[in-house]
Amino acid sequence: MNLKELSNILNLSQTTVSRALNGYPEVGEKTRIRVIEAARKYNYHPSYSAKRLAMGKSHAVAHVVPQSPKHSMINPHFSDFIAGAGETYAKFGFEMLISVVPYDEQEKCYRELARSKRVDGVIVHGPYKEDPRIELLKSLELPFVVHGRTEEGCKDFSWLDVNNRSSFKRATNFLLDLGHERIALLNGIEEMDFAYRRRLGYEAAITGRGLPIDPTLIFSSDMIEPYGYDVTKRLLKMKDAPTAIVTSSVLTALGVVRAVQECGLQIGRDLSVVTFDDELSFLQYPGVPLFTSVRSSIMDAGRRLAEILLEQIDNPDKGLVQELWETDLVVGQSTGPRRI
Amino acid sequence: MNLKELSNILNLSQTTVSRALNGYPEVGEKTRIRVIEAARKYNYHPSYSAKRLAMGKSHAVAHVVPQSPKHSMINPHFSDFIAGAGETYAKFGFEMLISVVPYDEQEKCYRELARSKRVDGVIVHGPYKEDPRIELLKSLELPFVVHGRTEEGCKDFSWLDVNNRSSFKRATNFLLDLGHERIALLNGIEEMDFAYRRRLGYEAAITGRGLPIDPTLIFSSDMIEPYGYDVTKRLLKMKDAPTAIVTSSVLTALGVVRAVQECGLQIGRDLSVVTFDDELSFLQYPGVPLFTSVRSSIMDAGRRLAEILLEQIDNPDKGLVQELWETDLVVGQSTGPRRI
DNA sequence: TCCGCAAGCCAAAGCCCTTTGAAAATTTGC
DNA sequence: GCAAATTTTCAAAGGGCTTTGGCTTGCGGA
């Protein structure tokens, strides 16, 4: 059942039927109802490919994720984000395309997406402090929004970011208030803007108390469990071991816990941990949270960013959207006063 | 630059140009070369939407993932799978569509995908022991492959599965060989076929030694960290506590470790753990593995399943593909002989 | 009574490619 | 040198929708 057949049945032109179904005003109300009912009755659905061809719009959004052996973008954080974004896309009838490409073929991929008009927009993940993708996308005139920001020049594109700096400042201050002075930072990869800002927040808190910044307490890596474990093991062996740790992900924090416990120590008593909590769905604890954390749902971010992108696509001239989300500090069992 | 323009430039018909570019035999070799070079020169790329409309093929594959608040399909296992599958799709120029839909709208979504021909095939994730999606897809005549199997009747569709039964039998036997007799099973949701088979394997091993099956040692839930933690806490409080645990995922196993350590016990000494290891990318340990495990890469499964599906799409009459992958047993630090 | 203006509807062009069926050009066979 | 068999090329018909520009109505105002 296609438009032609349906319009024949109705004794109307294709134009009118199309207009009636798409809510254009220049069609009589009785006609519209008649058309809509016939469409339902004969189970008519417009063909997507034809629609796309005719309109030059694809009703689809892409997420380009670089895949490199050493540092996979497809991780639990990503999947939670996708779950949120996907929900929004589904709600508005958009398709979500995931392009897994080798790290150095990203540019090619974006160019191809733009040229072929296969998608109406893209979401950029994990921006670096300086990220060439931004300029590329601007030049390609492909609508985009960024999850995160770049170090500078983020005035002229839409983004949604968590206030990483204030979050980590707050987390660190919380530990300082508990009397901790030697506080380690297990940060993400610091070429990435979010990690860079987190470090700034951490350092601001430390120096804010007149304490020195000890580079041997600062680490930077992919935020995975073994990272937390390994570093903590090492830290605990130091002569002047830190009494607290701020970490960038619950995954890493779990590694910290394992290391601490394995050394016969107790988390929250012998070592305090504050983590950034993306509220990953597969790590949700009922009851009192395990970790004291600054938290912000990455799934919500996915939902919202998708919304922003769709608005942007729908109405390109509407101006930029830039949202900075503050986090909540939630006190769990992983922190306690410094023991002398 | 479209086909019409290009053919005008070349003084050829659209037919010939199209054929030349698509490798049809009925075009002269000199002409073909001339066409190909012109295409490159003028940066001609055929429009995807037009191609789709004309051919009724979309060169895309969908993954329909149900999203319910209680049990998210989008989890780290899924994201690793996707990373693998996405790699294959990219290699063959296919698009990957992820449709996040409410649990009870899956059928509608599949019907819509089939009707609209928006994709050439789908991959079915996490089949239940009896799964209505299979019959649905058969009736819709949408090519599909299944990651996993159903309890019965899996003779007439393509699938790739890990030998869950033998894996868990082996894992359990390994523990039995170490002298453990009270072994708990922290299984996935047993309505799902993979978990059901795992339980069969576990039980086969136990009864194979003439030991009784204790239902109070068998658990079934989403395979997340808190699950492992909570259950282990409870188990360790039993009068007749188990001395070993078989668990369905490293995520859960990490929870087990945390609980054990928190009780001042040592993993591998006071409690042995064998886990099924999907080799999730963000949990890879260098060196001696933390967990003794039966392992099989879920990312490899993604790669292979995508291949199978693409072959199937390319050549629907080629017959079914059914692969049963055996796992490796890798001995790590989490197991040891039973202490008297 | 006639005109002008909306409101409602339509035919046809356009989007860009594939593919069928046939014609034109070339080669082969005798 | 001519008919037959190939090879090469083409015009045109889809595929199914949107959208432009224009053509009928019906009605209020003059």
Coordinates of N, CA, C and O in Angstrom, one line a residue, chain B residues 69-225:
Chain B
P69 N 13.0 -0.2 33.0 CA 13.7 0.4 34.2 C 14.4 -0.7 35.0 O 15.5 -0.6 35.5
K70 N 13.8 -1.9 35.1 CA 14.3 -2.9 36.0 C 15.5 -3.7 35.5 O 16.4 -4.1 36.2
H71 N 15.5 -3.8 34.1 CA 16.5 -4.7 33.6 C 17.0 -4.2 32.2 O 16.3 -4.4 31.2
S72 N 18.0 -3.4 32.3 CA 18.5 -2.8 31.1 C 19.3 -3.8 30.2 O 20.2 -4.4 30.7
M73 N 18.9 -3.8 29.0 CA 19.7 -4.6 28.0 C 21.0 -3.9 27.6 O 21.9 -4.5 27.2
I74 N 20.9 -2.6 27.8 CA 22.1 -1.8 27.4 C 23.1 -1.8 28.6 O 22.9 -1.0 29.5
N75 N 24.0 -2.7 28.6 CA 24.9 -2.8 29.7 C 26.3 -3.0 29.1 O 26.5 -3.1 27.9
P76 N 27.3 -3.2 29.9 CA 28.7 -3.3 29.4 C 28.8 -4.5 28.5 O 29.6 -4.4 27.5
H77 N 28.1 -5.6 28.7 CA 28.2 -6.7 27.8 C 27.8 -6.3 26.4 O 28.4 -6.6 25.4
F78 N 26.7 -5.6 26.4 CA 26.1 -5.2 25.2 C 27.1 -4.2 24.5 O 27.3 -4.3 23.3
S79 N 27.7 -3.3 25.2 CA 28.5 -2.3 24.5 C 29.7 -3.0 23.9 O 30.2 -2.6 22.8
D80 N 30.3 -4.0 24.6 CA 31.4 -4.7 24.0 C 31.0 -5.5 22.7 O 31.7 -5.5 21.8
F81 N 29.8 -6.0 22.8 CA 29.3 -6.8 21.7 C 29.2 -5.8 20.5 O 29.6 -6.1 19.3
I82 N 28.6 -4.7 20.7 CA 28.4 -3.7 19.7 C 29.7 -3.2 19.1 O 29.8 -3.0 17.9
A83 N 30.7 -3.1 19.9 CA 32.0 -2.6 19.4 C 32.5 -3.6 18.4 O 33.0 -3.2 17.4
G84 N 32.3 -4.9 18.7 CA 32.8 -5.9 17.8 C 31.9 -5.9 16.5 O 32.5 -5.9 15.4
A85 N 30.6 -5.9 16.7 CA 29.8 -6.0 15.5 C 30.0 -4.7 14.6 O 30.1 -4.8 13.4
G86 N 30.1 -3.6 15.3 CA 30.2 -2.3 14.6 C 31.5 -2.4 13.7 O 31.5 -1.8 12.6
E87 N 32.5 -3.0 14.2 CA 33.7 -3.1 13.4 C 33.5 -3.8 12.1 O 33.9 -3.4 11.0
T88 N 32.8 -4.9 12.2 CA 32.4 -5.7 11.0 C 31.5 -4.9 10.0 O 31.8 -4.8 8.8
Y89 N 30.5 -4.3 10.5 CA 29.6 -3.5 9.7 C 30.4 -2.4 8.9 O 30.2 -2.2 7.7
A90 N 31.3 -1.7 9.7 CA 32.1 -0.7 9.0 C 32.9 -1.2 7.9 O 33.0 -0.6 6.8
K91 N 33.5 -2.4 8.1 CA 34.3 -3.0 7.1 C 33.6 -3.3 5.8 O 34.1 -3.1 4.8
F92 N 32.3 -3.6 6.0 CA 31.5 -4.0 4.8 C 30.6 -2.9 4.3 O 29.7 -3.1 3.5
G93 N 30.8 -1.7 4.9 CA 30.0 -0.6 4.5 C 28.5 -0.6 4.9 O 27.7 0.0 4.3
F94 N 28.3 -1.3 5.9 CA 26.9 -1.4 6.5 C 26.7 -0.4 7.6 O 27.7 0.0 8.3
E95 N 25.5 0.0 7.8 CA 25.2 0.9 8.9 C 24.6 0.1 10.1 O 24.0 -0.9 9.8
M96 N 24.9 0.6 11.2 CA 24.3 -0.1 12.4 C 23.3 0.8 13.1 O 23.7 1.9 13.5
L97 N 22.1 0.3 13.2 CA 21.1 1.1 13.8 C 20.8 0.5 15.2 O 20.6 -0.7 15.3
I98 N 20.7 1.3 16.2 CA 20.4 0.8 17.5 C 19.0 1.4 17.8 O 18.8 2.6 17.9
S99 N 18.0 0.5 18.0 CA 16.7 1.0 18.4 C 16.4 0.7 19.8 O 16.3 -0.5 20.2
V100 N 16.4 1.7 20.6 CA 16.0 1.6 22.0 C 14.5 1.7 22.2 O 14.0 2.7 21.9
V101 N 13.9 0.6 22.6 CA 12.4 0.6 22.7 C 12.0 0.1 24.0 O 12.6 -0.8 24.6
P102 N 10.8 0.6 24.5 CA 10.2 0.0 25.7 C 10.0 -1.5 25.5 O 9.8 -1.9 24.4
Y103 N 10.1 -2.2 26.6 CA 10.0 -3.6 26.5 C 8.9 -4.2 25.7 O 9.0 -5.1 24.9
D104 N 7.7 -3.6 25.9 CA 6.5 -4.2 25.2 C 6.3 -3.6 23.8 O 5.2 -3.8 23.3
E105 N 7.2 -2.9 23.3 CA 7.1 -2.4 22.0 C 8.0 -3.0 21.0 O 8.2 -2.5 19.9
Q106 N 8.7 -4.0 21.4 CA 9.6 -4.7 20.6 C 9.0 -5.2 19.3 O 9.5 -5.0 18.2
E107 N 7.9 -5.9 19.5 CA 7.2 -6.5 18.3 C 6.9 -5.4 17.3 O 7.2 -5.6 16.1
K108 N 6.3 -4.4 17.8 CA 5.9 -3.3 16.9 C 7.2 -2.8 16.2 O 7.2 -2.5 15.0
C109 N 8.3 -2.7 16.9 CA 9.5 -2.2 16.3 C 10.0 -3.1 15.2 O 10.4 -2.6 14.1
Y110 N 10.0 -4.4 15.4 CA 10.4 -5.3 14.4 C 9.5 -5.3 13.2 O 10.0 -5.3 12.1
R111 N 8.2 -5.2 13.5 CA 7.3 -5.1 12.3 C 7.5 -3.9 11.5 O 7.6 -3.9 10.3
E112 N 7.8 -2.8 12.2 CA 8.0 -1.6 11.5 C 9.3 -1.6 10.7 O 9.4 -1.2 9.5
L113 N 10.3 -2.2 11.3 CA 11.6 -2.4 10.6 C 11.4 -3.2 9.3 O 11.9 -2.9 8.2
A114 N 10.6 -4.3 9.4 CA 10.4 -5.2 8.3 C 9.6 -4.5 7.2 O 10.0 -4.5 6.0
R115 N 8.5 -3.9 7.7 CA 7.6 -3.2 6.7 C 8.3 -2.1 5.9 O 8.3 -2.0 4.7
S116 N 9.0 -1.3 6.7 CA 9.6 -0.1 6.1 C 10.9 -0.5 5.3 O 11.5 0.4 4.7
K117 N 11.4 -1.7 5.5 CA 12.7 -2.1 4.8 C 13.8 -1.2 5.2 O 14.7 -0.9 4.4
R118 N 13.8 -0.7 6.4 CA 14.8 0.2 6.7 C 16.1 -0.5 7.0 O 17.2 0.1 7.1
V119 N 16.0 -1.8 7.3 CA 17.3 -2.5 7.5 C 17.1 -3.9 6.7 O 16.0 -4.3 6.4
D120 N 18.3 -4.4 6.4 CA 18.3 -5.7 5.7 C 18.3 -6.9 6.6 O 18.2 -8.0 6.2
G121 N 18.5 -6.6 7.9 CA 18.6 -7.8 8.8 C 18.7 -7.3 10.3 O 19.0 -6.1 10.5
V122 N 18.6 -8.2 11.2 CA 18.7 -7.8 12.6 C 19.5 -8.9 13.4 O 19.5 -10.0 13.0
I123 N 20.0 -8.4 14.5 CA 20.6 -9.4 15.4 C 19.8 -9.4 16.7 O 19.4 -8.4 17.2
V124 N 19.5 -10.6 17.1 CA 18.6 -10.8 18.3 C 19.6 -11.0 19.5 O 20.4 -11.9 19.4
H125 N 19.4 -10.3 20.5 CA 20.2 -10.4 21.7 C 19.4 -11.1 22.8 O 18.2 -10.9 23.0
G126 N 20.2 -11.8 23.6 CA 19.7 -12.3 24.9 C 18.4 -13.1 24.7 O 17.4 -12.7 25.3
P127 N 18.3 -14.2 23.9 CA 17.1 -14.9 23.8 C 16.6 -15.6 25.1 O 17.5 -16.0 25.9
Y128 N 15.3 -15.6 25.3 CA 14.8 -16.4 26.4 C 14.7 -17.8 26.0 O 14.9 -18.2 24.9
K129 N 14.4 -18.7 27.0 CA 14.3 -20.1 26.7 C 13.3 -20.3 25.6 O 13.6 -21.1 24.7
E130 N 12.2 -19.6 25.7 CA 11.3 -19.6 24.6 C 11.2 -18.1 24.2 O 10.8 -17.3 25.0
D131 N 11.4 -17.9 23.0 CA 11.5 -16.5 22.6 C 10.6 -16.1 21.4 O 10.8 -16.6 20.3
P132 N 9.6 -15.3 21.7 CA 8.6 -15.0 20.6 C 9.2 -14.3 19.4 O 8.7 -14.3 18.3
R133 N 10.3 -13.6 19.7 CA 10.9 -12.8 18.6 C 11.3 -13.7 17.4 O 11.2 -13.3 16.3
I134 N 11.7 -14.9 17.7 CA 12.2 -15.8 16.7 C 11.1 -16.1 15.6 O 11.2 -15.8 14.4
E135 N 9.9 -16.5 16.2 CA 8.8 -16.8 15.3 C 8.4 -15.5 14.5 O 8.1 -15.5 13.3
L136 N 8.4 -14.4 15.3 CA 8.0 -13.1 14.7 C 8.9 -12.8 13.5 O 8.4 -12.5 12.4
L137 N 10.2 -12.9 13.7 CA 11.1 -12.6 12.6 C 11.0 -13.5 11.4 O 11.1 -13.1 10.3
K138 N 10.8 -14.8 11.7 CA 10.6 -15.7 10.6 C 9.4 -15.3 9.8 O 9.4 -15.3 8.6
S139 N 8.3 -15.0 10.5 CA 7.1 -14.6 9.8 C 7.2 -13.3 9.0 O 6.6 -13.1 8.0
L140 N 8.1 -12.5 9.5 CA 8.3 -11.2 8.8 C 9.3 -11.3 7.7 O 9.4 -10.4 6.9
E141 N 9.9 -12.5 7.6 CA 10.9 -12.7 6.6 C 12.0 -11.7 6.6 O 12.5 -11.2 5.5
L142 N 12.4 -11.3 7.8 CA 13.5 -10.4 7.9 C 14.7 -11.2 8.3 O 14.6 -11.9 9.3
P143 N 15.8 -11.2 7.6 CA 16.9 -12.0 7.9 C 17.4 -11.7 9.4 O 17.4 -10.5 9.7
F144 N 17.7 -12.7 10.1 CA 18.2 -12.4 11.5 C 19.2 -13.5 11.9 O 19.1 -14.6 11.4
V145 N 20.0 -13.2 12.8 CA 20.8 -14.2 13.5 C 20.7 -13.9 15.0 O 20.4 -12.8 15.4
V146 N 20.9 -15.0 15.8 CA 20.7 -14.8 17.2 C 22.0 -15.0 18.0 O 22.8 -15.9 17.7
H147 N 22.2 -14.1 18.9 CA 23.3 -14.3 19.8 C 22.8 -15.1 21.0 O 22.3 -14.6 21.9
G148 N 23.1 -16.4 20.9 CA 22.5 -17.3 21.9 C 21.6 -18.3 21.2 O 21.5 -18.3 19.9
R149 N 20.8 -19.0 22.0 CA 19.9 -19.9 21.4 C 18.6 -19.9 22.2 O 18.5 -19.2 23.2
T150 N 17.6 -20.7 21.7 CA 16.5 -21.0 22.5 C 16.5 -22.4 23.0 O 17.4 -23.2 22.6
E151 N 15.6 -22.7 23.9 CA 15.7 -24.0 24.5 C 15.5 -25.1 23.5 O 16.3 -26.1 23.5
E152 N 14.5 -25.0 22.7 CA 14.3 -26.0 21.7 C 14.1 -25.3 20.3 O 14.0 -24.1 20.2
G153 N 14.0 -26.1 19.3 CA 13.6 -25.6 18.0 C 14.6 -24.6 17.4 O 14.3 -23.7 16.7
C154 N 15.8 -24.7 17.9 CA 16.8 -23.8 17.3 C 17.5 -24.4 16.1 O 18.6 -24.0 15.8
K155 N 16.8 -25.3 15.5 CA 17.4 -25.9 14.3 C 17.2 -25.1 13.1 O 17.9 -25.2 12.1
D156 N 16.2 -24.3 13.1 CA 15.8 -23.6 11.9 C 16.1 -22.1 11.8 O 15.4 -21.3 11.3
F157 N 17.1 -21.7 12.5 CA 17.6 -20.3 12.4 C 19.1 -20.3 12.7 O 19.7 -21.2 13.3
S158 N 19.7 -19.2 12.3 CA 21.2 -19.1 12.5 C 21.5 -18.5 13.9 O 20.8 -17.6 14.3
W159 N 22.4 -19.1 14.5 CA 22.8 -18.6 15.8 C 24.3 -18.8 16.1 O 24.9 -19.6 15.4
L160 N 24.8 -18.1 17.0 CA 26.1 -18.3 17.5 C 26.0 -18.3 19.1 O 25.4 -17.3 19.6
D161 N 26.5 -19.3 19.7 CA 26.3 -19.4 21.1 C 27.6 -19.9 21.7 O 28.4 -20.6 21.1
V162 N 27.8 -19.5 23.0 CA 28.9 -20.1 23.7 C 28.3 -21.4 24.3 O 27.1 -21.5 24.7
N163 N 29.1 -22.4 24.5 CA 28.6 -23.6 25.1 C 28.5 -23.4 26.6 O 29.4 -23.7 27.4
N164 N 27.4 -22.8 27.0 CA 27.2 -22.5 28.4 C 27.2 -23.7 29.3 O 27.7 -23.6 30.4
R165 N 26.5 -24.7 28.9 CA 26.4 -25.9 29.7 C 27.8 -26.5 30.0 O 28.1 -26.6 31.2
S166 N 28.5 -26.7 29.0 CA 29.8 -27.4 29.2 C 30.7 -26.4 30.0 O 31.5 -26.9 30.8
S167 N 30.6 -25.1 29.7 CA 31.5 -24.2 30.5 C 31.2 -24.2 32.0 O 32.1 -24.3 32.8
F168 N 29.9 -24.2 32.3 CA 29.6 -24.2 33.7 C 29.9 -25.6 34.4 O 30.2 -25.7 35.6
K169 N 29.7 -26.6 33.6 CA 30.0 -27.9 34.1 C 31.5 -28.0 34.4 O 31.9 -28.4 35.5
R170 N 32.3 -27.5 33.5 CA 33.7 -27.5 33.7 C 34.1 -26.6 34.8 O 35.0 -27.0 35.6
A171 N 33.6 -25.4 34.9 CA 33.9 -24.5 36.0 C 33.6 -25.2 37.3 O 34.4 -25.1 38.3
T172 N 32.4 -25.8 37.4 CA 32.0 -26.4 38.7 C 32.9 -27.6 39.0 O 33.3 -27.8 40.1
N173 N 33.2 -28.4 38.0 CA 34.1 -29.5 38.2 C 35.5 -29.1 38.7 O 36.1 -29.8 39.5
F174 N 35.9 -28.0 38.2 CA 37.2 -27.5 38.6 C 37.2 -27.2 40.1 O 38.1 -27.6 40.8
L175 N 36.1 -26.7 40.6 CA 36.0 -26.4 42.0 C 35.8 -27.7 42.8 O 36.4 -27.9 43.9
L176 N 35.0 -28.6 42.2 CA 34.9 -29.9 42.9 C 36.2 -30.6 43.0 O 36.5 -31.2 44.0
D177 N 37.0 -30.5 42.0 CA 38.3 -31.1 42.0 C 39.2 -30.6 43.1 O 40.1 -31.2 43.6
L178 N 38.9 -29.3 43.4 CA 39.7 -28.7 44.5 C 39.2 -29.0 45.9 O 39.6 -28.5 46.9
G179 N 38.1 -29.9 45.9 CA 37.6 -30.3 47.1 C 36.4 -29.6 47.6 O 35.8 -30.0 48.7
H180 N 36.0 -28.6 46.9 CA 34.8 -27.9 47.3 C 33.5 -28.8 47.1 O 33.4 -29.5 46.1
E181 N 32.6 -28.7 48.1 CA 31.4 -29.5 47.9 C 30.2 -28.6 48.0 O 29.2 -28.9 47.4
R182 N 30.3 -27.6 48.8 CA 29.1 -26.6 48.8 C 29.5 -25.4 47.9 O 30.3 -24.6 48.3
I183 N 28.9 -25.4 46.7 CA 29.3 -24.4 45.7 C 28.0 -23.7 45.4 O 27.0 -24.3 45.0
A184 N 28.1 -22.4 45.5 CA 26.9 -21.6 45.2 C 27.0 -21.2 43.7 O 28.1 -21.1 43.1
L185 N 25.8 -20.9 43.1 CA 25.7 -20.5 41.8 C 25.0 -19.1 41.7 O 23.9 -19.0 42.1
L186 N 25.8 -18.1 41.3 CA 25.2 -16.8 41.1 C 24.9 -16.6 39.6 O 25.8 -16.2 38.9
N187 N 23.7 -17.0 39.2 CA 23.4 -17.1 37.8 C 22.8 -15.8 37.3 O 22.4 -15.0 38.1
G188 N 22.6 -15.7 36.0 CA 21.9 -14.6 35.4 C 20.4 -14.9 35.6 O 20.0 -15.9 36.3
I189 N 19.6 -14.2 34.9 CA 18.1 -14.4 35.0 C 17.8 -15.7 34.2 O 18.1 -15.8 33.0
E190 N 17.2 -16.6 34.9 CA 17.1 -18.0 34.4 C 16.0 -18.2 33.3 O 15.8 -19.2 32.8
E191 N 15.2 -17.1 33.1 CA 14.3 -17.2 32.0 C 15.1 -17.1 30.7 O 14.6 -17.5 29.6
M192 N 16.3 -16.6 30.8 CA 17.1 -16.4 29.6 C 17.8 -17.8 29.3 O 18.3 -18.4 30.3
D193 N 17.9 -18.1 28.1 CA 18.4 -19.4 27.7 C 19.8 -19.6 28.2 O 20.1 -20.7 28.7
F194 N 20.6 -18.6 28.1 CA 22.0 -18.9 28.5 C 22.2 -19.2 29.9 O 22.9 -20.1 30.3
A195 N 21.4 -18.5 30.8 CA 21.5 -18.8 32.2 C 20.9 -20.2 32.5 O 21.4 -20.9 33.4
Y196 N 19.8 -20.5 31.8 CA 19.2 -21.8 32.0 C 20.3 -22.9 31.7 O 20.5 -23.9 32.5
R197 N 21.0 -22.8 30.6 CA 22.0 -23.8 30.3 C 23.1 -23.8 31.3 O 23.7 -24.8 31.5
R198 N 23.5 -22.6 31.7 CA 24.5 -22.6 32.7 C 24.2 -23.4 34.0 O 25.0 -24.1 34.5
R199 N 22.9 -23.2 34.4 CA 22.5 -23.9 35.5 C 22.5 -25.4 35.3 O 22.9 -26.2 36.2
L200 N 22.1 -25.8 34.1 CA 22.2 -27.3 33.8 C 23.6 -27.8 33.9 O 23.8 -28.9 34.5
G201 N 24.5 -27.0 33.4 CA 25.9 -27.4 33.5 C 26.4 -27.6 35.0 O 27.0 -28.5 35.4
Y202 N 26.0 -26.6 35.7 CA 26.4 -26.6 37.2 C 25.8 -27.8 37.8 O 26.5 -28.5 38.5
E203 N 24.5 -28.0 37.6 CA 23.9 -29.2 38.2 C 24.4 -30.5 37.8 O 24.6 -31.4 38.6
A204 N 24.7 -30.6 36.5 CA 25.3 -31.8 36.0 C 26.6 -32.1 36.7 O 26.9 -33.3 37.1
A205 N 27.4 -31.1 36.9 CA 28.7 -31.4 37.6 C 28.5 -31.8 39.0 O 29.1 -32.8 39.5
I206 N 27.6 -31.1 39.7 CA 27.3 -31.5 41.1 C 26.8 -32.9 41.3 O 27.3 -33.7 42.0
T207 N 25.7 -33.2 40.5 CA 25.1 -34.5 40.6 C 26.1 -35.6 40.1 O 26.1 -36.7 40.5
G208 N 26.9 -35.2 39.2 CA 27.9 -36.1 38.6 C 28.9 -36.6 39.7 O 29.5 -37.7 39.6
R209 N 29.0 -35.9 40.8 CA 29.8 -36.4 41.9 C 29.0 -37.0 43.0 O 29.4 -37.2 44.1
G210 N 27.7 -37.2 42.7 CA 26.8 -37.8 43.7 C 26.5 -36.8 44.8 O 26.0 -37.2 45.9
L211 N 26.7 -35.5 44.6 CA 26.3 -34.6 45.6 C 24.9 -34.0 45.4 O 24.4 -34.1 44.3
P212 N 24.3 -33.6 46.5 CA 22.9 -33.1 46.3 C 22.9 -31.6 45.8 O 23.9 -30.9 46.0
I213 N 21.9 -31.3 45.2 CA 21.7 -29.9 44.7 C 21.0 -29.1 45.8 O 19.9 -29.5 46.2
D214 N 21.6 -28.1 46.3 CA 21.0 -27.3 47.4 C 20.4 -26.0 46.8 O 21.1 -25.1 46.4
P215 N 19.1 -25.9 46.7 CA 18.4 -24.7 46.1 C 18.8 -23.4 46.8 O 18.7 -22.4 46.2
T216 N 19.1 -23.5 48.1 CA 19.5 -22.3 48.8 C 20.8 -21.7 48.4 O 21.2 -20.6 48.8
L217 N 21.5 -22.5 47.5 CA 22.8 -22.0 47.0 C 22.7 -21.4 45.6 O 23.7 -21.1 45.0
I218 N 21.5 -21.5 45.1 CA 21.4 -21.0 43.7 C 20.6 -19.7 43.6 O 19.5 -19.6 44.2
F219 N 21.2 -18.8 42.9 CA 20.6 -17.4 42.8 C 20.5 -17.0 41.3 O 21.3 -17.5 40.5
S220 N 19.6 -16.1 41.1 CA 19.3 -15.7 39.7 C 19.0 -14.3 39.7 O 18.0 -13.8 40.4
S221 N 19.7 -13.5 38.9 CA 19.4 -12.1 38.9 C 20.2 -11.4 37.7 O 21.0 -12.1 37.1
D222 N 19.9 -10.2 37.5 CA 20.7 -9.4 36.6 C 22.2 -9.4 37.1 O 22.5 -9.3 38.2
M223 N 23.1 -9.5 36.1 CA 24.5 -9.7 36.5 C 25.2 -8.5 36.7 O 26.1 -8.0 36.0
I224 N 25.0 -7.9 37.9 CA 25.6 -6.6 38.2 C 26.4 -6.7 39.5 O 26.3 -7.7 40.2
E225 N 27.2 -5.7 39.8 CA 28.1 -5.8 40.9 C 27.3 -6.0 42.2 O 27.7 -6.8 43.0

